[in-house]
JSON list of C-alpha atoms and ligand atoms in Angstrom, two decimals:
[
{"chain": "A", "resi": 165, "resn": "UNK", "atom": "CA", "xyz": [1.83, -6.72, -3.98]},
{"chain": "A", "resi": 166, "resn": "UNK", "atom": "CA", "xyz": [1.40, -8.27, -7.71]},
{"chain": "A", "resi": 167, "resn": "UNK", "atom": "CA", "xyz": [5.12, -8.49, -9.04]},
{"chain": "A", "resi": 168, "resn": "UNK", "atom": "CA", "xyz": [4.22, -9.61, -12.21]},
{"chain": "A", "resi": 169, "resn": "UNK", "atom": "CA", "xyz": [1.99, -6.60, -13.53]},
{"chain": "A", "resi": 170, "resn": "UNK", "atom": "CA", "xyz": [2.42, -3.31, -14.70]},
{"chain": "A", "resi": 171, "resn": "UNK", "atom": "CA", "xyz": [0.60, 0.18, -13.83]},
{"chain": "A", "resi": 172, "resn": "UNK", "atom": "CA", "xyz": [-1.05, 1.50, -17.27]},
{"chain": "A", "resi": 173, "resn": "UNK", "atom": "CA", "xyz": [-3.24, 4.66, -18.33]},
{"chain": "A", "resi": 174, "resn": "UNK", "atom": "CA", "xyz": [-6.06, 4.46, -20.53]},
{"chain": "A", "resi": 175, "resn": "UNK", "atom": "CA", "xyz": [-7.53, 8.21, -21.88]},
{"chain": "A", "resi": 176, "resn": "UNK", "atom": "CA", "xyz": [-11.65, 8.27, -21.90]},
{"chain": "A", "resi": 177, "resn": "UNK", "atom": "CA", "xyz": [-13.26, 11.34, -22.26]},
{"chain": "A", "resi": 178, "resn": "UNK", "atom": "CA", "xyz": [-11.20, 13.76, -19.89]},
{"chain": "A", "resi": 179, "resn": "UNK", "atom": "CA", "xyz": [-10.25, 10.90, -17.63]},
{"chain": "A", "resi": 180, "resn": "UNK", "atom": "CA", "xyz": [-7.82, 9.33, -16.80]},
{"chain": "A", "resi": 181, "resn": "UNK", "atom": "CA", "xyz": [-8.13, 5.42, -15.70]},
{"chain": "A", "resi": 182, "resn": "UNK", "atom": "CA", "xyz": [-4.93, 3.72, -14.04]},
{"chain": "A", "resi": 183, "resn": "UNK", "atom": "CA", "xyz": [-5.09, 0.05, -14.40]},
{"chain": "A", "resi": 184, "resn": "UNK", "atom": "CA", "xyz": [-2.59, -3.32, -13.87]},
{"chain": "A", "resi": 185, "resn": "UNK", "atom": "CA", "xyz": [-2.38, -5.25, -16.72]},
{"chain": "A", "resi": 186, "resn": "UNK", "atom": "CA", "xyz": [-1.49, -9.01, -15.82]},
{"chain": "A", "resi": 187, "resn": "UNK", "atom": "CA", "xyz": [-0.70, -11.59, -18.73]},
{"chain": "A", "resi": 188, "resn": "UNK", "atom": "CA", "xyz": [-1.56, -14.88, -18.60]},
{"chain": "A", "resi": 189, "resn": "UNK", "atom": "CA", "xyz": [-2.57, -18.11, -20.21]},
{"chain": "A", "resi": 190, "resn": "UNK", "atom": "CA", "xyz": [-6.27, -17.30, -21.13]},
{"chain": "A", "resi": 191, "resn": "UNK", "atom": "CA", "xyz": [-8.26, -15.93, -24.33]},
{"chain": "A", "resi": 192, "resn": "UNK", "atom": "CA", "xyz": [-10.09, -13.21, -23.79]},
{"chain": "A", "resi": 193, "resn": "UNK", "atom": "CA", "xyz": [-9.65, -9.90, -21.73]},
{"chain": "A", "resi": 194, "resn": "UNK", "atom": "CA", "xyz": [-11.11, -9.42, -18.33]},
{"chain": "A", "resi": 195, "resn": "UNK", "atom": "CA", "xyz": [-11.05, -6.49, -16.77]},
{"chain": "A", "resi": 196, "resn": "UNK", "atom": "CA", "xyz": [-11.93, -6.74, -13.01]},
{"chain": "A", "resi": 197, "resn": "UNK", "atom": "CA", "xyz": [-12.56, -3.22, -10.90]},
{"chain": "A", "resi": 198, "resn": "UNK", "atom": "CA", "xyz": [-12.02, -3.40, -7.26]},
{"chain": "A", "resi": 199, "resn": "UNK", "atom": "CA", "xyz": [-13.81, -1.89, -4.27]},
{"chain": "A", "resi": 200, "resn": "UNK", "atom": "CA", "xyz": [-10.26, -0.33, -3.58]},
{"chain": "A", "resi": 201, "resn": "UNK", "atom": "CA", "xyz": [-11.15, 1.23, -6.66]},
{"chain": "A", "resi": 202, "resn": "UNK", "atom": "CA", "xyz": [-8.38, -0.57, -8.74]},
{"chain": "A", "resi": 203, "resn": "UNK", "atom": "CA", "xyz": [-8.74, -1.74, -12.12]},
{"chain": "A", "resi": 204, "resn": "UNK", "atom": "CA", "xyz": [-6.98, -4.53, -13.37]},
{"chain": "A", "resi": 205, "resn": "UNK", "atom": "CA", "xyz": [-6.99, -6.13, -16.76]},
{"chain": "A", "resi": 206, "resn": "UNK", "atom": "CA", "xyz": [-5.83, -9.99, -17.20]},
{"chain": "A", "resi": 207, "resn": "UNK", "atom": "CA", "xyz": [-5.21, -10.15, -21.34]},
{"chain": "A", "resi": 208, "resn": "UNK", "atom": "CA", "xyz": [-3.97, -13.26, -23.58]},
{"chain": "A", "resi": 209, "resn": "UNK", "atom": "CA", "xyz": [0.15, -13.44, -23.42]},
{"chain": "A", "resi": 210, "resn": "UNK", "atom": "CA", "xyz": [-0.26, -13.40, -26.95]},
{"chain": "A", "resi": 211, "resn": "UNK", "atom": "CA", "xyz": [-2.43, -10.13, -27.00]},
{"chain": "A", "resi": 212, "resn": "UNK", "atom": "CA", "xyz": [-0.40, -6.78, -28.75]},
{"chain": "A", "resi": 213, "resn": "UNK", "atom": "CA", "xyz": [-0.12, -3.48, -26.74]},
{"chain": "A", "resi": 214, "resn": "UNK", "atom": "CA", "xyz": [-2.93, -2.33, -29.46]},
{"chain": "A", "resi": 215, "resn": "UNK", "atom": "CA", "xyz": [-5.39, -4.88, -29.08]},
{"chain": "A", "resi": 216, "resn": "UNK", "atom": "CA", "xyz": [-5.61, -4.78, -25.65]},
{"chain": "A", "resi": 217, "resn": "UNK", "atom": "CA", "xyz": [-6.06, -0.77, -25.71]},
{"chain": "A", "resi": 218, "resn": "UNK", "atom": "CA", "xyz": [-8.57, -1.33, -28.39]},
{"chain": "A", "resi": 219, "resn": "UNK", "atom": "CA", "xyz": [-10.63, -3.85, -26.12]},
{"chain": "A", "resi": 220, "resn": "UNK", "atom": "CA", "xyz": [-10.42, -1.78, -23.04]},
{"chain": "A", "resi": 221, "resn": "UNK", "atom": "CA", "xyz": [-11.57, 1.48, -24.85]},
{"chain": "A", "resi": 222, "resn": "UNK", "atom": "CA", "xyz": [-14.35, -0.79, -25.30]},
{"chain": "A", "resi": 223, "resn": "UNK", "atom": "CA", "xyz": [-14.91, -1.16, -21.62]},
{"chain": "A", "resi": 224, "resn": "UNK", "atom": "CA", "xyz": [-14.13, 2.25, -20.81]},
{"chain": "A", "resi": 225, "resn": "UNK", "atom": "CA", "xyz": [-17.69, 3.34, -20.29]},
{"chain": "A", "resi": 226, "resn": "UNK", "atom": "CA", "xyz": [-18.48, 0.50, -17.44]},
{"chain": "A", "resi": 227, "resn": "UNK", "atom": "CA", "xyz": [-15.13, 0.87, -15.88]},
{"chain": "A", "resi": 228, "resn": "UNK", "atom": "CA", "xyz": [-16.06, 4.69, -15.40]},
{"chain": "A", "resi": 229, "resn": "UNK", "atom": "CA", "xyz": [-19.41, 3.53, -14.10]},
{"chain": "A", "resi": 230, "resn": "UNK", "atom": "CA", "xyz": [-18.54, 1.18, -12.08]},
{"chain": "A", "resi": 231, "resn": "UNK", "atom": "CA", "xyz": [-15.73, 3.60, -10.04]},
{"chain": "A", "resi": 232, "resn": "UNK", "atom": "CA", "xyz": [-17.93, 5.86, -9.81]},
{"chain": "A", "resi": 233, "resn": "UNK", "atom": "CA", "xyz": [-20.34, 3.87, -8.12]},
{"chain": "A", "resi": 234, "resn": "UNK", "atom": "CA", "xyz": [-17.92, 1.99, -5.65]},
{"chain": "A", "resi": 235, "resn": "UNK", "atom": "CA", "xyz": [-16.55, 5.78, -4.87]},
{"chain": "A", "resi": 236, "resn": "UNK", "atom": "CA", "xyz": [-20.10, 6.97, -3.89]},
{"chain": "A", "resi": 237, "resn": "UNK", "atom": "CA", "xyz": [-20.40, 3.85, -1.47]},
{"chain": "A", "resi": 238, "resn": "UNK", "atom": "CA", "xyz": [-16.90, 3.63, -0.36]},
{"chain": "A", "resi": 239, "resn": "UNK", "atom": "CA", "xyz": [-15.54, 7.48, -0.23]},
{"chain": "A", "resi": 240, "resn": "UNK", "atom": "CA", "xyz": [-11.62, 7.37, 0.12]},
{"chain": "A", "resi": 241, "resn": "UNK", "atom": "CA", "xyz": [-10.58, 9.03, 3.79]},
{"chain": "A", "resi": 242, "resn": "UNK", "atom": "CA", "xyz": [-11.03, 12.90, 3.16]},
{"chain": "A", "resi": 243, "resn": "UNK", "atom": "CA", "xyz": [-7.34, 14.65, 2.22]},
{"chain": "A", "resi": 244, "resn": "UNK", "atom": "CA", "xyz": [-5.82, 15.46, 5.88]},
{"chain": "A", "resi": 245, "resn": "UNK", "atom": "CA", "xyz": [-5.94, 19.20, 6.79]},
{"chain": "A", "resi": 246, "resn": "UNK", "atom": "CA", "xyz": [-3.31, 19.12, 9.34]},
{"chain": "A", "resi": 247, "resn": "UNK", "atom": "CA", "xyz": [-5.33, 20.83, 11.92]},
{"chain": "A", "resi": 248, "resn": "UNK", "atom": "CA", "xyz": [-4.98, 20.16, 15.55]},
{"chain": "A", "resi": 249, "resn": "UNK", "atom": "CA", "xyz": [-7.67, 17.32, 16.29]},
{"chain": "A", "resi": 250, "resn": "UNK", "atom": "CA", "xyz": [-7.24, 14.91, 13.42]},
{"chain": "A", "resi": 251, "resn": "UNK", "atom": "CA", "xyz": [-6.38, 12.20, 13.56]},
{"chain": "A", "resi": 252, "resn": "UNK", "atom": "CA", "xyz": [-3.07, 9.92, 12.37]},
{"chain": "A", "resi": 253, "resn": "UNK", "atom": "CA", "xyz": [-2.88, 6.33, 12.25]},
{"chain": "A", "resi": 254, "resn": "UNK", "atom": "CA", "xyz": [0.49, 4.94, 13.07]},
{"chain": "A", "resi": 255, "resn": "UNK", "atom": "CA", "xyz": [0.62, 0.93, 14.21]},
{"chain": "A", "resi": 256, "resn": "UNK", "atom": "CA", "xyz": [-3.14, 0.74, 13.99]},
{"chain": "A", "resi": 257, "resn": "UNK", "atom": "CA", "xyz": [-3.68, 3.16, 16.90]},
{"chain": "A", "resi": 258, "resn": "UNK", "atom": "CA", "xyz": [-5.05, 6.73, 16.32]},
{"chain": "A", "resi": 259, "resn": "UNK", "atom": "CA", "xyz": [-3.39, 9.74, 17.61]},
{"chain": "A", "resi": 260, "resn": "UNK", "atom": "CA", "xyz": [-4.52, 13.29, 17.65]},
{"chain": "A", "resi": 261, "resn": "UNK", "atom": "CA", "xyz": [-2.73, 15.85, 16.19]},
{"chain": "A", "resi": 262, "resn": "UNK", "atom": "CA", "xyz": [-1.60, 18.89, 18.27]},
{"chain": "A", "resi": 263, "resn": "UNK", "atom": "CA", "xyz": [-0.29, 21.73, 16.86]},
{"chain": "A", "resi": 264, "resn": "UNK", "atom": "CA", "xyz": [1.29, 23.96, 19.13]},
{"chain": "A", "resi": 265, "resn": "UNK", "atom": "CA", "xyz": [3.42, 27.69, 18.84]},
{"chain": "A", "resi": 266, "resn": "UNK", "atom": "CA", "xyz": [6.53, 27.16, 19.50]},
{"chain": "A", "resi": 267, "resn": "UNK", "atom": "CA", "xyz": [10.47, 27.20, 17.83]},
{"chain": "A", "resi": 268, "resn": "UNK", "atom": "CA", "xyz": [10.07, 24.59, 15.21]},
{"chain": "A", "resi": 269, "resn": "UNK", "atom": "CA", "xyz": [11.33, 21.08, 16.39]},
{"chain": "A", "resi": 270, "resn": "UNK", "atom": "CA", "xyz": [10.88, 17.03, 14.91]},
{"chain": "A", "resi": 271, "resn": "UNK", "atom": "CA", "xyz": [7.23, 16.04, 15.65]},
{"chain": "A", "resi": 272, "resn": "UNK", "atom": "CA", "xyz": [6.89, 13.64, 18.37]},
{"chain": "A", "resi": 273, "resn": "UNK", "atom": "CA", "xyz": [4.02, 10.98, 20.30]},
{"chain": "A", "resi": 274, "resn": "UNK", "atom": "CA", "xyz": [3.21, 12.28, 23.53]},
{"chain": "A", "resi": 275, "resn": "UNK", "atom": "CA", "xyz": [0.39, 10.01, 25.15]},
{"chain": "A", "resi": 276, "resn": "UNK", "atom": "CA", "xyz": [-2.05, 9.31, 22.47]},
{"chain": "A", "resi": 277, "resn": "UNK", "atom": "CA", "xyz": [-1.26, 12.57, 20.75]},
{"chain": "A", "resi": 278, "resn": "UNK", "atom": "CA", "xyz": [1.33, 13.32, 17.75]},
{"chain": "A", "resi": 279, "resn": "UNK", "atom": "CA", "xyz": [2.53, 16.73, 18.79]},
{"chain": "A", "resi": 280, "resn": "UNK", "atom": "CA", "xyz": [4.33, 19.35, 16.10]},
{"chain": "A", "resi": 281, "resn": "UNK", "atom": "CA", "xyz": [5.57, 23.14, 17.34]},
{"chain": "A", "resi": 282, "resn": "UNK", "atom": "CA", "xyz": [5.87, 25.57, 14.35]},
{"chain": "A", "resi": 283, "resn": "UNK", "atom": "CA", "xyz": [6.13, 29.09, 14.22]},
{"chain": "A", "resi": 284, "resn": "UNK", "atom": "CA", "xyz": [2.68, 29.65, 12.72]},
{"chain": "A", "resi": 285, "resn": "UNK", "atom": "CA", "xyz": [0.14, 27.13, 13.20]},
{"chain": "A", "resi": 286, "resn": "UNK", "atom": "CA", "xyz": [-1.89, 28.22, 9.87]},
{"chain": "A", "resi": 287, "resn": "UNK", "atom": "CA", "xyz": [1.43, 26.54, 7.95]},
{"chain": "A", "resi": 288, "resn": "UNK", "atom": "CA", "xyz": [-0.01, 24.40, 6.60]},
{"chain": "A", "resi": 289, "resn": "UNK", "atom": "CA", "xyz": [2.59, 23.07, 4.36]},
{"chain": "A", "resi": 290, "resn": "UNK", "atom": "CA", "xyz": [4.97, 23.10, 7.64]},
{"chain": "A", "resi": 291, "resn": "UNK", "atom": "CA", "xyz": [2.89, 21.28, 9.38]},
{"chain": "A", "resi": 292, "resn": "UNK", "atom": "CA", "xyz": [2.49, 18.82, 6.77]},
{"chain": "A", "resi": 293, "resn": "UNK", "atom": "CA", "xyz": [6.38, 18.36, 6.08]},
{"chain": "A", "resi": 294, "resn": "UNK", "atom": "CA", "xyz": [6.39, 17.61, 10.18]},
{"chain": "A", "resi": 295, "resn": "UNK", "atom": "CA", "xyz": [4.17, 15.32, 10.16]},
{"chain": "A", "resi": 296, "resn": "UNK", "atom": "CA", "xyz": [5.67, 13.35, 6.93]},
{"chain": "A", "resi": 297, "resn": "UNK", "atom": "CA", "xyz": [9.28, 13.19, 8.70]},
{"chain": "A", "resi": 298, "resn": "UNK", "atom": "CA", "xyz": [7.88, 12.00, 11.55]},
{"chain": "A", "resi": 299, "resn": "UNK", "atom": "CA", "xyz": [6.31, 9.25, 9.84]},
{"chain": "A", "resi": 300, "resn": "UNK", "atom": "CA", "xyz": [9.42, 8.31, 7.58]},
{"chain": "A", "resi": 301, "resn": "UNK", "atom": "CA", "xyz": [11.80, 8.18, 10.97]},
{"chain": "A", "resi": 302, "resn": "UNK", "atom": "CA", "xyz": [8.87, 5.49, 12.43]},
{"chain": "A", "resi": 303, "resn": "UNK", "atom": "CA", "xyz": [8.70, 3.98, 9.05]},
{"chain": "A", "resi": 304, "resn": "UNK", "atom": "CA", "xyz": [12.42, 3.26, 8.76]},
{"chain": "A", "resi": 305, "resn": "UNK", "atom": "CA", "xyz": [12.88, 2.10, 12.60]},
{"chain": "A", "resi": 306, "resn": "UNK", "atom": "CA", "xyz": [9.55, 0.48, 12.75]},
{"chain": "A", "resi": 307, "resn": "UNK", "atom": "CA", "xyz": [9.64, -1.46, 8.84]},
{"chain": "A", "resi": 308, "resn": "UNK", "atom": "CA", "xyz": [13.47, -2.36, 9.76]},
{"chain": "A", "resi": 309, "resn": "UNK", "atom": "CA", "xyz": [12.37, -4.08, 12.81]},
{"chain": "A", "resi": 310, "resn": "UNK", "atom": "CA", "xyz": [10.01, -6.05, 11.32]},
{"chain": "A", "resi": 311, "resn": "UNK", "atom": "CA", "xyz": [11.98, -7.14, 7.92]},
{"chain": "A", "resi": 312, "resn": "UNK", "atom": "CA", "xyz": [14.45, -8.71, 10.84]},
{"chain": "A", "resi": 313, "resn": "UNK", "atom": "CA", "xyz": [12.02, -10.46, 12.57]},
{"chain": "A", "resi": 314, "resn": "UNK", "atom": "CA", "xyz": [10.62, -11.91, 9.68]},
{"chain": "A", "resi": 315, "resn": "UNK", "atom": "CA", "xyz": [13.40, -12.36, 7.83]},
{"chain": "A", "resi": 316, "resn": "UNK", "atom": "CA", "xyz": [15.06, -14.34, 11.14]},
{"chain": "A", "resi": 317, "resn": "UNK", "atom": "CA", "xyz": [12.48, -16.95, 10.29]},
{"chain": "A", "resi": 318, "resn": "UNK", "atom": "CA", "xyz": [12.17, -16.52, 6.27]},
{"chain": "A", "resi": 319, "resn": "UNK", "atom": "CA", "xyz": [16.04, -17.65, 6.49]},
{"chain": "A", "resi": 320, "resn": "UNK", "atom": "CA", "xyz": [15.71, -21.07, 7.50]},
{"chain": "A", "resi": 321, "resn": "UNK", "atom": "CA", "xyz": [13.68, -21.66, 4.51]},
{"chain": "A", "resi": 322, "resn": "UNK", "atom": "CA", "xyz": [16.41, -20.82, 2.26]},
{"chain": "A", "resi": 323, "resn": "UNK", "atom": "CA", "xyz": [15.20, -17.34, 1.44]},
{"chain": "A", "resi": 324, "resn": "UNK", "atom": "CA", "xyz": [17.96, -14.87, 0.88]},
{"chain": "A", "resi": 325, "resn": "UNK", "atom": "CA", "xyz": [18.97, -11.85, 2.69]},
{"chain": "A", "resi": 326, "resn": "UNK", "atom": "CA", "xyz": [16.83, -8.84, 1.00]},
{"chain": "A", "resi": 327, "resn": "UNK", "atom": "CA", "xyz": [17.97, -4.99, 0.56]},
{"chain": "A", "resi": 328, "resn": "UNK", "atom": "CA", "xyz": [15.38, -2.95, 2.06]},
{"chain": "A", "resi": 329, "resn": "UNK", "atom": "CA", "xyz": [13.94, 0.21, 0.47]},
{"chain": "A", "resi": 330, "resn": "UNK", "atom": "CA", "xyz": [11.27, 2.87, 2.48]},
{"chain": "A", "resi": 331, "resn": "UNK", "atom": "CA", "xyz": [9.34, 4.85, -0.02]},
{"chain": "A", "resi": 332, "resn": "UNK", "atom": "CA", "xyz": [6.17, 6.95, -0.95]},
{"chain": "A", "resi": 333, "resn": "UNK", "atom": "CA", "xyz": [4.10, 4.73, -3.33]},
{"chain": "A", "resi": 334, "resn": "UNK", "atom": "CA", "xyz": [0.58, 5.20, -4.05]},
{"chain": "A", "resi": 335, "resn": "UNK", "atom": "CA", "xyz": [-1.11, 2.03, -4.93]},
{"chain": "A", "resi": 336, "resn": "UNK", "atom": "CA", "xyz": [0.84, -0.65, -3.54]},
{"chain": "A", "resi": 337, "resn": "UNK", "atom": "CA", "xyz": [2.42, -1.72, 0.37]},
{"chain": "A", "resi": 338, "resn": "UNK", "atom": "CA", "xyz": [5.12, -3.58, -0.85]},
{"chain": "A", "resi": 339, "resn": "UNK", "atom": "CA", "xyz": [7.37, -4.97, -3.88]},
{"chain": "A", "resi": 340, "resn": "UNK", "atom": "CA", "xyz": [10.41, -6.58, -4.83]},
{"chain": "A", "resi": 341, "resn": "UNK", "atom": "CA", "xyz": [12.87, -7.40, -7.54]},
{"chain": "A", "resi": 342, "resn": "UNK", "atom": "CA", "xyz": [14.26, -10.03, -9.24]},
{"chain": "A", "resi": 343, "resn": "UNK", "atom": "CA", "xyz": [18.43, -8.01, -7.67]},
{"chain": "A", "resi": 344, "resn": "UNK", "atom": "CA", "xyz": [16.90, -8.92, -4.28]},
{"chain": "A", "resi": 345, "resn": "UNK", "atom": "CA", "xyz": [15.54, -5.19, -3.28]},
{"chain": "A", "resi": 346, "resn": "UNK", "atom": "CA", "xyz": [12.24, -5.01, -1.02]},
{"chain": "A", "resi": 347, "resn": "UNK", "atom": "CA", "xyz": [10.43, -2.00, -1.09]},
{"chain": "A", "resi": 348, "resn": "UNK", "atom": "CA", "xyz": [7.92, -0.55, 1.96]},
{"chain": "A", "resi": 349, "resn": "UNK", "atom": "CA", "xyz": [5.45, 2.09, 1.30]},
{"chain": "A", "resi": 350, "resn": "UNK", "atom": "CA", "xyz": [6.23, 4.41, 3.72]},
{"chain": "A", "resi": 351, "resn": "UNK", "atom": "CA", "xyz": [2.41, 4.07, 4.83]},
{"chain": "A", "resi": 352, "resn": "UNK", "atom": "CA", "xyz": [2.99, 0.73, 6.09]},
{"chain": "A", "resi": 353, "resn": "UNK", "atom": "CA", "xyz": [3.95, 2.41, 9.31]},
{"chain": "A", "resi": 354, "resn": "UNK", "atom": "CA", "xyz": [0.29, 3.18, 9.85]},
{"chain": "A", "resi": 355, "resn": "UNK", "atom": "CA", "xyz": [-1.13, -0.36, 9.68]},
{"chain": "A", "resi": 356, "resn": "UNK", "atom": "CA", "xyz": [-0.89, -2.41, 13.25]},
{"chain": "A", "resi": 357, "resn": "UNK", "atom": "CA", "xyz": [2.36, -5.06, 13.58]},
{"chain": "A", "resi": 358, "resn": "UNK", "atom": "CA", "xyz": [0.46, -8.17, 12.27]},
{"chain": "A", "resi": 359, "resn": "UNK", "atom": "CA", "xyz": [-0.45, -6.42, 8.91]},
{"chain": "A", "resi": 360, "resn": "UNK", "atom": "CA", "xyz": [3.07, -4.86, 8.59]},
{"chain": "A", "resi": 361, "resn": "UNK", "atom": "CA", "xyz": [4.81, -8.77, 8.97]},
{"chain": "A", "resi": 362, "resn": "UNK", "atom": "CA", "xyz": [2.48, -9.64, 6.61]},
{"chain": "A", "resi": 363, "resn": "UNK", "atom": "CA", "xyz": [2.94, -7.81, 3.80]},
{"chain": "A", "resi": 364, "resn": "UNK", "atom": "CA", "xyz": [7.31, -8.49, 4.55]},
{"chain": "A", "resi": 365, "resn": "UNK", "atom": "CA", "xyz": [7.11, -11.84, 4.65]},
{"chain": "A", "resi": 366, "resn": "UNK", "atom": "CA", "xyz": [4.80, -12.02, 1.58]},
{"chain": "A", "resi": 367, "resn": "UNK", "atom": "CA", "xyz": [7.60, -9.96, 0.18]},
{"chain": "A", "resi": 368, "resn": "UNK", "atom": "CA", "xyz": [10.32, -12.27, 1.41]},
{"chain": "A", "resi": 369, "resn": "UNK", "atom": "CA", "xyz": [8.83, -15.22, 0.00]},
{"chain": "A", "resi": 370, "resn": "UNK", "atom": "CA", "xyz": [9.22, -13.60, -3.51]},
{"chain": "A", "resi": 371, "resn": "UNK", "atom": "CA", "xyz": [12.65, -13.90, -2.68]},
{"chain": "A", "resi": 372, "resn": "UNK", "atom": "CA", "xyz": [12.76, -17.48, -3.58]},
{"chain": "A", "resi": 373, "resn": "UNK", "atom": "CA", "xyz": [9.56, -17.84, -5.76]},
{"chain": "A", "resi": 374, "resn": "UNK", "atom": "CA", "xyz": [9.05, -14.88, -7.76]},
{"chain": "A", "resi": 375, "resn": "UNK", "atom": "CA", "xyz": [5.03, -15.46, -8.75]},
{"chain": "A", "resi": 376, "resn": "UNK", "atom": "CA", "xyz": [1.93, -16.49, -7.18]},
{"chain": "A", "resi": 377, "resn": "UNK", "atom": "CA", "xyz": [2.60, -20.12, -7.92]},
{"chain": "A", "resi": 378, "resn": "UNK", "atom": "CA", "xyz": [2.11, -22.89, -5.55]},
{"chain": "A", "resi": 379, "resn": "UNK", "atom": "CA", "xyz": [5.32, -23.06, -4.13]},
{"chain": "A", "resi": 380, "resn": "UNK", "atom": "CA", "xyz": [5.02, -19.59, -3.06]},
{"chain": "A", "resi": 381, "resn": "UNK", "atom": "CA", "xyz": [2.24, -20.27, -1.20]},
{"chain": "A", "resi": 382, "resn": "UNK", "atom": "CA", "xyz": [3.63, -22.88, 0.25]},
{"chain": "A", "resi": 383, "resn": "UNK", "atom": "CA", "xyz": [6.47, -21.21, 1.03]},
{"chain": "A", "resi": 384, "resn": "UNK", "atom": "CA", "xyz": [4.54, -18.23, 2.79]},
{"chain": "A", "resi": 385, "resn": "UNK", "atom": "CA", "xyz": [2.12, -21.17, 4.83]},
{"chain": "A", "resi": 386, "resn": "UNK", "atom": "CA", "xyz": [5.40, -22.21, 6.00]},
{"chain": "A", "resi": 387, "resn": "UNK", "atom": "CA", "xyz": [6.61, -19.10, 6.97]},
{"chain": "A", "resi": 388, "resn": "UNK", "atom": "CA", "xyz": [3.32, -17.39, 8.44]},
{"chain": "A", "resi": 389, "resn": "UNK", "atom": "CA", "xyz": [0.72, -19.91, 8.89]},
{"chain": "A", "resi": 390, "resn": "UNK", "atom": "CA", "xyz": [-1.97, -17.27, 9.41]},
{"chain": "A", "resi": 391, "resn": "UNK", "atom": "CA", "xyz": [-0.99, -14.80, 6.98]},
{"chain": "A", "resi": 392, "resn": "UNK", "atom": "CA", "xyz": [-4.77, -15.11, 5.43]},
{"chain": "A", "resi": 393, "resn": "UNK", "atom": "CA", "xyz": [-6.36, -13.65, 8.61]},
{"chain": "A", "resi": 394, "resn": "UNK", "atom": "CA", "xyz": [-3.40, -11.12, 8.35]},
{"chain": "A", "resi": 395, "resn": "UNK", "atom": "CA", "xyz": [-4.02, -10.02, 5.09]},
{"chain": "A", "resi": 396, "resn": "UNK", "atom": "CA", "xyz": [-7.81, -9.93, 5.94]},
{"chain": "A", "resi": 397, "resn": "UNK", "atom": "CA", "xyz": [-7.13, -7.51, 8.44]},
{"chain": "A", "resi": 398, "resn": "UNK", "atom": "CA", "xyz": [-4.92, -5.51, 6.13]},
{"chain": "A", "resi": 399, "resn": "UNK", "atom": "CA", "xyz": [-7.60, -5.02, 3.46]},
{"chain": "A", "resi": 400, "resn": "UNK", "atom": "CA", "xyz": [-9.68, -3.10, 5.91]},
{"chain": "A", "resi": 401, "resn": "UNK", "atom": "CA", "xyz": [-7.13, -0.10, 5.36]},
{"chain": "A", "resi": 402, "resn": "UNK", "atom": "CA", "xyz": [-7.31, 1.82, 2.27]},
{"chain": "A", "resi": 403, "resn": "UNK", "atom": "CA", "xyz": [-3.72, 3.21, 0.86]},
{"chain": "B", "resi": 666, "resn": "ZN", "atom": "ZN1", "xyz": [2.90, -11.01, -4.36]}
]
């Protein structure tokens, strides 16, 4: 939820490493790598594009290491296979997936199962597409329920009224701009209500204090007095 870094690529080897760069007020490079498995890299303000690639390339080797070693000890949820039995996450609770013959019609929860008819159940990629509208219909009902309700008491701290986006994004719940636009990672939808008001109303906040400074957090305490225990919870789930 860091609005004031940027995604980067650094080349090692045959790999690829995606990090955040985040400038600051300090005088040497620190890279920090993340059991999430994110990398981020706080340089000097004054630091050029160059240096800081030059410094990192430097660091390349333990960066590698050290991902590899949080992966071994914290594998990422398998890749789904869309196969009746697995399950799907959606407000916290787990539902089994059932896929059933049938003429093809929207996915839909039936009890604590998430059931999707297709012509042929080895469709993968069907089944797939399903599942992914289902989850954008809940995202957009369920993440525009919750920007009201948060946004009803974000208000009356003088925060003003945000433009809500729903998207796909793959390392991040939430962001926002300086025009006033909040995006939602689709995903959101998965995590239980208290994690999903928590990552809008940190997002809200921004809407007055666009940092990490002390008046945001003041802000936010105002707003969501236990958003820490919130966010706790939220870091159990991986995006
Ligand atoms: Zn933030």
């Amino acid at each position: 939820m860091k609005t004031d870094s940027a995604k980067d690529v650094i080349q090692f080897g045959t790999r690829q490493i995606q990090y955040h760069l985040h400038r600051d007020d300090r005088k040497h490079l620190r890279v920090v790598v993340s059991p999430e498995l994110k990398v981020d890299v706080y340089a000097p303000k004054t630091a050029s594009d160059g240096q800081i690639h030059a410094a990192l390339k430097k660091k390349a080797h333990w960066i590698t290491r050290t991902l590899d070693k949080l992966e071994t000890y914290h594998p990422l949820p398998a890749p789904k296979r869309y196969v009746s039995g697995e399950t799907f996450l959606y407000l916290g609770r787990q539902y089994r997936l059932k896929v059933e013959n049938g003429l093809r019609q929207p996915a839909k929860l039936v009890g604590r199962f998430l059931w999707v008819w297709i012509e042929d159940k080895t469709d993968v990629h069907a089944i797939k597409r399903a599942v992914d509208a289902w989850y954008r219909k809940r995202a957009h009902e369920a993440l525009g329920r919750y920007m009201e309700k948060c946004y009803t008491i974000a208000s009356r701290h003088g925060v003003p009224e945000p433009l809500l986006v729903i998207r796909a994004m793959r390392r991040r719940w939430g962001s926002c701009s300086p025009s006033g636009r909040i995006t939602l990672n689709v995903k959101l939808v998965q995590v239980p209500v208290h994690c999903i008001e928590y990552v809008v109303m940190h997002e809200l906040c921004h809407l007055k204090n666009n940092n990490h400074s002390k008046a945001f957090y003041s802000l936010l305490n105002r707003c969501q007095p236990d958003w820490r225990k919130r966010k706790e919870a939220l870091d159990r789930f991986r995006l």
